[in-house]
Amino acid sequence: LQSLRLSNPNGVKVYNVATGRTIPKWLSDQKKRSLRRDEDYRARVEILQELEFNGVSQKVKCSKDGQFFMASGIHPPQVKVYELNELAIKFERHLDAEIVDFQILTEDYSKMAFVCADRSVQIHAKFGAYHKVRTPKQARDLA
């Protein structure tokens, strides 16, 4: 956080993340490799694009391989998967009921389980919803 511009109005620290220099996309790979020794380049902050929800984001988790980041939100109930190498959204999926908890079942995002507020547990694969089971009582967590 040393490279960010800091202002301190009324005793509240506010960091300005938009004040850094950006690297052009058309820069050659050789030139990008040479920037590794540049102190400004090494101190840069990269931001995950499109990380927003209309209402609230309740749960966030990272895949075991560290390549994907998942966040669930409400209104509408949805889960978004972000690819950290690209710093962008991979896909988003909408569900029928609010997500109480979720778990990533594989190393990457290919299999996921969701506990929903309508007393259901949904299993999803890369292609979409795979299986849905209703439980007799409302679940609060998924281990």
PDB file of C-alpha atoms in Angstrom, residues 1-141:
ATOM      1  CA  LEU A   1       0.000   0.000   0.000  1.00  0.00           C
ATOM      2  CA  GLN A   2       3.033   2.283  -0.032  1.00  0.00           C
ATOM      3  CA  SER A   3       2.600   3.157  -3.733  1.00  0.00           C
ATOM      4  CA  LEU A   4      -1.023   4.315  -3.379  1.00  0.00           C
ATOM      5  CA  ARG A   5      -1.868   7.969  -2.893  1.00  0.00           C
ATOM      6  CA  LEU A   6      -3.282   8.447   0.592  1.00  0.00           C
ATOM      7  CA  SER A   7      -5.562  11.187   1.817  1.00  0.00           C
ATOM      8  CA  ASN A   8      -6.688  11.502   5.412  1.00  0.00           C
ATOM      9  CA  PRO A   9      -9.918  13.571   5.589  1.00  0.00           C
ATOM     10  CA  ASN A  10     -11.433  13.696   9.091  1.00  0.00           C
ATOM     11  CA  GLY A  11      -9.043  11.021  10.341  1.00  0.00           C
ATOM     12  CA  VAL A  12     -10.236   8.379   7.845  1.00  0.00           C
ATOM     13  CA  LYS A  13      -7.590   6.865   5.566  1.00  0.00           C
ATOM     14  CA  VAL A  14      -8.675   6.860   1.898  1.00  0.00           C
ATOM     15  CA  TYR A  15      -6.428   5.188  -0.691  1.00  0.00           C
ATOM     16  CA  ASN A  16      -6.694   6.270  -4.331  1.00  0.00           C
ATOM     17  CA  VAL A  17      -6.128   3.168  -6.472  1.00  0.00           C
ATOM     18  CA  ALA A  18      -6.583   4.953  -9.811  1.00  0.00           C
ATOM     19  CA  THR A  19      -3.454   7.130  -9.599  1.00  0.00           C
ATOM     20  CA  GLY A  20      -0.838   4.623 -10.760  1.00  0.00           C
ATOM     21  CA  ARG A  21       0.728   4.249 -14.178  1.00  0.00           C
ATOM     22  CA  THR A  22      -0.756   1.482 -16.305  1.00  0.00           C
ATOM     23  CA  ILE A  23       1.107  -0.876 -18.619  1.00  0.00           C
ATOM     24  CA  PRO A  24      -0.082  -0.765 -22.259  1.00  0.00           C
ATOM     25  CA  LYS A  25      -1.509  -4.035 -23.622  1.00  0.00           C
ATOM     26  CA  TRP A  26       0.527  -3.723 -26.842  1.00  0.00           C
ATOM     27  CA  LEU A  27       3.858  -3.857 -24.976  1.00  0.00           C
ATOM     28  CA  SER A  28       6.064  -6.758 -26.126  1.00  0.00           C
ATOM     29  CA  ASP A  29       6.761  -9.690 -23.790  1.00  0.00           C
ATOM     30  CA  GLN A  30      10.466  -8.843 -23.731  1.00  0.00           C
ATOM     31  CA  LYS A  31       9.730  -5.299 -22.566  1.00  0.00           C
ATOM     32  CA  LYS A  32       7.307  -6.609 -19.898  1.00  0.00           C
ATOM     33  CA  ARG A  33      10.019  -8.977 -18.602  1.00  0.00           C
ATOM     34  CA  SER A  34      12.475  -6.089 -18.359  1.00  0.00           C
ATOM     35  CA  LEU A  35       9.966  -4.182 -16.194  1.00  0.00           C
ATOM     36  CA  ARG A  36      10.378  -6.739 -13.390  1.00  0.00           C
ATOM     37  CA  ARG A  37      13.379  -4.763 -12.158  1.00  0.00           C
ATOM     38  CA  ASP A  38      11.473  -1.456 -12.232  1.00  0.00           C
ATOM     39  CA  GLU A  39      10.466  -0.425  -8.704  1.00  0.00           C
ATOM     40  CA  ASP A  40       7.262   1.365  -9.854  1.00  0.00           C
ATOM     41  CA  TYR A  41       6.155  -1.735 -11.759  1.00  0.00           C
ATOM     42  CA  ARG A  42       6.818  -4.029  -8.795  1.00  0.00           C
ATOM     43  CA  ALA A  43       4.841  -1.788  -6.408  1.00  0.00           C
ATOM     44  CA  ARG A  44       1.737  -1.593  -8.606  1.00  0.00           C
ATOM     45  CA  VAL A  45      -1.733  -2.655  -7.457  1.00  0.00           C
ATOM     46  CA  GLU A  46      -3.877  -4.816  -9.725  1.00  0.00           C
ATOM     47  CA  ILE A  47      -7.633  -4.805  -9.188  1.00  0.00           C
ATOM     48  CA  LEU A  48     -10.095  -7.608  -9.886  1.00  0.00           C
ATOM     49  CA  GLN A  49     -12.502  -6.334 -12.562  1.00  0.00           C
ATOM     50  CA  GLU A  50     -16.317  -6.541 -12.227  1.00  0.00           C
ATOM     51  CA  LEU A  51     -16.253  -7.492  -8.536  1.00  0.00           C
ATOM     52  CA  GLU A  52     -19.638  -6.047  -7.673  1.00  0.00           C
ATOM     53  CA  PHE A  53     -23.112  -7.194  -6.679  1.00  0.00           C
ATOM     54  CA  ASN A  54     -26.463  -5.385  -6.865  1.00  0.00           C
ATOM     55  CA  GLY A  55     -27.260  -6.187  -3.255  1.00  0.00           C
ATOM     56  CA  VAL A  56     -24.884  -7.917  -0.876  1.00  0.00           C
ATOM     57  CA  SER A  57     -22.032 -10.379  -1.220  1.00  0.00           C
ATOM     58  CA  GLN A  58     -22.186 -12.915   1.605  1.00  0.00           C
ATOM     59  CA  LYS A  59     -19.432 -15.466   1.081  1.00  0.00           C
ATOM     60  CA  VAL A  60     -16.114 -15.422  -0.757  1.00  0.00           C
ATOM     61  CA  LYS A  61     -13.762 -18.356  -1.269  1.00  0.00           C
ATOM     62  CA  CYS A  62     -10.644 -19.135  -3.254  1.00  0.00           C
ATOM     63  CA  SER A  63     -10.071 -22.425  -5.081  1.00  0.00           C
ATOM     64  CA  LYS A  64      -7.464 -24.835  -3.725  1.00  0.00           C
ATOM     65  CA  ASP A  65      -5.179 -24.261  -6.715  1.00  0.00           C
ATOM     66  CA  GLY A  66      -5.324 -20.489  -6.131  1.00  0.00           C
ATOM     67  CA  GLN A  67      -6.396 -19.717  -9.698  1.00  0.00           C
ATOM     68  CA  PHE A  68     -10.074 -18.920  -9.106  1.00  0.00           C
ATOM     69  CA  PHE A  69     -12.011 -16.711  -6.713  1.00  0.00           C
ATOM     70  CA  MET A  70     -15.731 -17.252  -6.021  1.00  0.00           C
ATOM     71  CA  ALA A  71     -18.227 -14.866  -4.451  1.00  0.00           C
ATOM     72  CA  SER A  72     -21.921 -15.404  -3.736  1.00  0.00           C
ATOM     73  CA  GLY A  73     -24.471 -12.637  -3.455  1.00  0.00           C
ATOM     74  CA  ILE A  74     -28.176 -12.003  -2.990  1.00  0.00           C
ATOM     75  CA  HIS A  75     -30.808 -10.046  -4.888  1.00  0.00           C
ATOM     76  CA  PRO A  76     -30.724 -11.837  -7.260  1.00  0.00           C
ATOM     77  CA  PRO A  77     -29.147 -14.983  -5.779  1.00  0.00           C
ATOM     78  CA  GLN A  78     -26.000 -15.573  -7.781  1.00  0.00           C
ATOM     79  CA  VAL A  79     -22.425 -16.807  -7.699  1.00  0.00           C
ATOM     80  CA  LYS A  80     -19.586 -15.250  -9.664  1.00  0.00           C
ATOM     81  CA  VAL A  81     -16.315 -16.976 -10.510  1.00  0.00           C
ATOM     82  CA  TYR A  82     -13.235 -14.870 -11.259  1.00  0.00           C
ATOM     83  CA  GLU A  83     -10.021 -16.036 -12.898  1.00  0.00           C
ATOM     84  CA  LEU A  84      -7.144 -14.500 -10.943  1.00  0.00           C
ATOM     85  CA  ASN A  85      -4.588 -14.843 -13.771  1.00  0.00           C
ATOM     86  CA  GLU A  86      -6.750 -12.601 -15.962  1.00  0.00           C
ATOM     87  CA  LEU A  87      -8.143 -10.483 -13.064  1.00  0.00           C
ATOM     88  CA  ALA A  88     -11.566 -10.759 -14.690  1.00  0.00           C
ATOM     89  CA  ILE A  89     -14.848 -12.585 -14.309  1.00  0.00           C
ATOM     90  CA  LYS A  90     -14.952 -16.124 -15.722  1.00  0.00           C
ATOM     91  CA  PHE A  91     -18.727 -16.573 -15.451  1.00  0.00           C
ATOM     92  CA  GLU A  92     -21.704 -15.867 -13.239  1.00  0.00           C
ATOM     93  CA  ARG A  93     -24.563 -18.192 -12.422  1.00  0.00           C
ATOM     94  CA  HIS A  94     -27.994 -17.326 -11.022  1.00  0.00           C
ATOM     95  CA  LEU A  95     -29.835 -19.631  -8.628  1.00  0.00           C
ATOM     96  CA  ASP A  96     -33.484 -19.900  -7.572  1.00  0.00           C
ATOM     97  CA  ALA A  97     -32.920 -19.295  -3.846  1.00  0.00           C
ATOM     98  CA  GLU A  98     -30.520 -17.339  -1.638  1.00  0.00           C
ATOM     99  CA  ILE A  99     -27.167 -19.053  -1.062  1.00  0.00           C
ATOM    100  CA  VAL A 100     -26.536 -19.793   2.618  1.00  0.00           C
ATOM    101  CA  ASP A 101     -23.115 -21.387   2.093  1.00  0.00           C
ATOM    102  CA  PHE A 102     -21.104 -22.995  -0.680  1.00  0.00           C
ATOM    103  CA  GLN A 103     -18.079 -25.222  -1.052  1.00  0.00           C
ATOM    104  CA  ILE A 104     -15.682 -25.798  -3.938  1.00  0.00           C
ATOM    105  CA  LEU A 105     -15.413 -29.587  -4.310  1.00  0.00           C
ATOM    106  CA  THR A 106     -12.439 -29.780  -6.710  1.00  0.00           C
ATOM    107  CA  GLU A 107      -9.052 -28.086  -7.084  1.00  0.00           C
ATOM    108  CA  ASP A 108     -10.534 -25.617  -9.581  1.00  0.00           C
ATOM    109  CA  TYR A 109     -14.115 -24.373  -9.974  1.00  0.00           C
ATOM    110  CA  SER A 110     -15.409 -27.391 -11.945  1.00  0.00           C
ATOM    111  CA  LYS A 111     -17.595 -28.823  -9.122  1.00  0.00           C
ATOM    112  CA  MET A 112     -19.380 -26.786  -6.457  1.00  0.00           C
ATOM    113  CA  ALA A 113     -22.027 -27.433  -3.792  1.00  0.00           C
ATOM    114  CA  PHE A 114     -24.512 -24.795  -2.619  1.00  0.00           C
ATOM    115  CA  VAL A 115     -26.735 -24.805   0.473  1.00  0.00           C
ATOM    116  CA  CYS A 116     -29.761 -22.652  -0.328  1.00  0.00           C
ATOM    117  CA  ALA A 117     -32.367 -20.926   1.828  1.00  0.00           C
ATOM    118  CA  ASP A 118     -35.197 -23.014   0.307  1.00  0.00           C
ATOM    119  CA  ARG A 119     -33.841 -26.113   2.168  1.00  0.00           C
ATOM    120  CA  SER A 120     -32.046 -27.447  -0.887  1.00  0.00           C
ATOM    121  CA  VAL A 121     -28.485 -28.518  -1.614  1.00  0.00           C
ATOM    122  CA  GLN A 122     -27.443 -28.012  -5.224  1.00  0.00           C
ATOM    123  CA  ILE A 123     -24.455 -29.609  -6.922  1.00  0.00           C
ATOM    124  CA  HIS A 124     -23.093 -27.723  -9.939  1.00  0.00           C
ATOM    125  CA  ALA A 125     -20.517 -28.690 -12.540  1.00  0.00           C
ATOM    126  CA  LYS A 126     -18.808 -26.600 -15.215  1.00  0.00           C
ATOM    127  CA  PHE A 127     -21.790 -26.909 -17.528  1.00  0.00           C
ATOM    128  CA  GLY A 128     -24.400 -25.878 -14.928  1.00  0.00           C
ATOM    129  CA  ALA A 129     -26.725 -27.405 -12.329  1.00  0.00           C
ATOM    130  CA  TYR A 130     -26.108 -31.137 -11.926  1.00  0.00           C
ATOM    131  CA  HIS A 131     -28.250 -32.290  -9.002  1.00  0.00           C
ATOM    132  CA  LYS A 132     -30.645 -30.793  -6.443  1.00  0.00           C
ATOM    133  CA  VAL A 133     -31.748 -32.373  -3.134  1.00  0.00           C
ATOM    134  CA  ARG A 134     -34.235 -30.995  -0.602  1.00  0.00           C
ATOM    135  CA  THR A 135     -33.353 -31.443   3.064  1.00  0.00           C
ATOM    136  CA  PRO A 136     -35.895 -31.966   5.858  1.00  0.00           C
ATOM    137  CA  LYS A 137     -34.513 -29.036   7.889  1.00  0.00           C
ATOM    138  CA  GLN A 138     -32.770 -25.832   6.920  1.00  0.00           C
ATOM    139  CA  ALA A 139     -28.993 -26.276   6.753  1.00  0.00           C
ATOM    140  CA  ARG A 140     -26.690 -23.533   8.044  1.00  0.00           C
ATOM    141  CA  ASP A 141     -23.276 -24.704   6.914  1.00  0.00           C
TER     142      ASP A 141
END
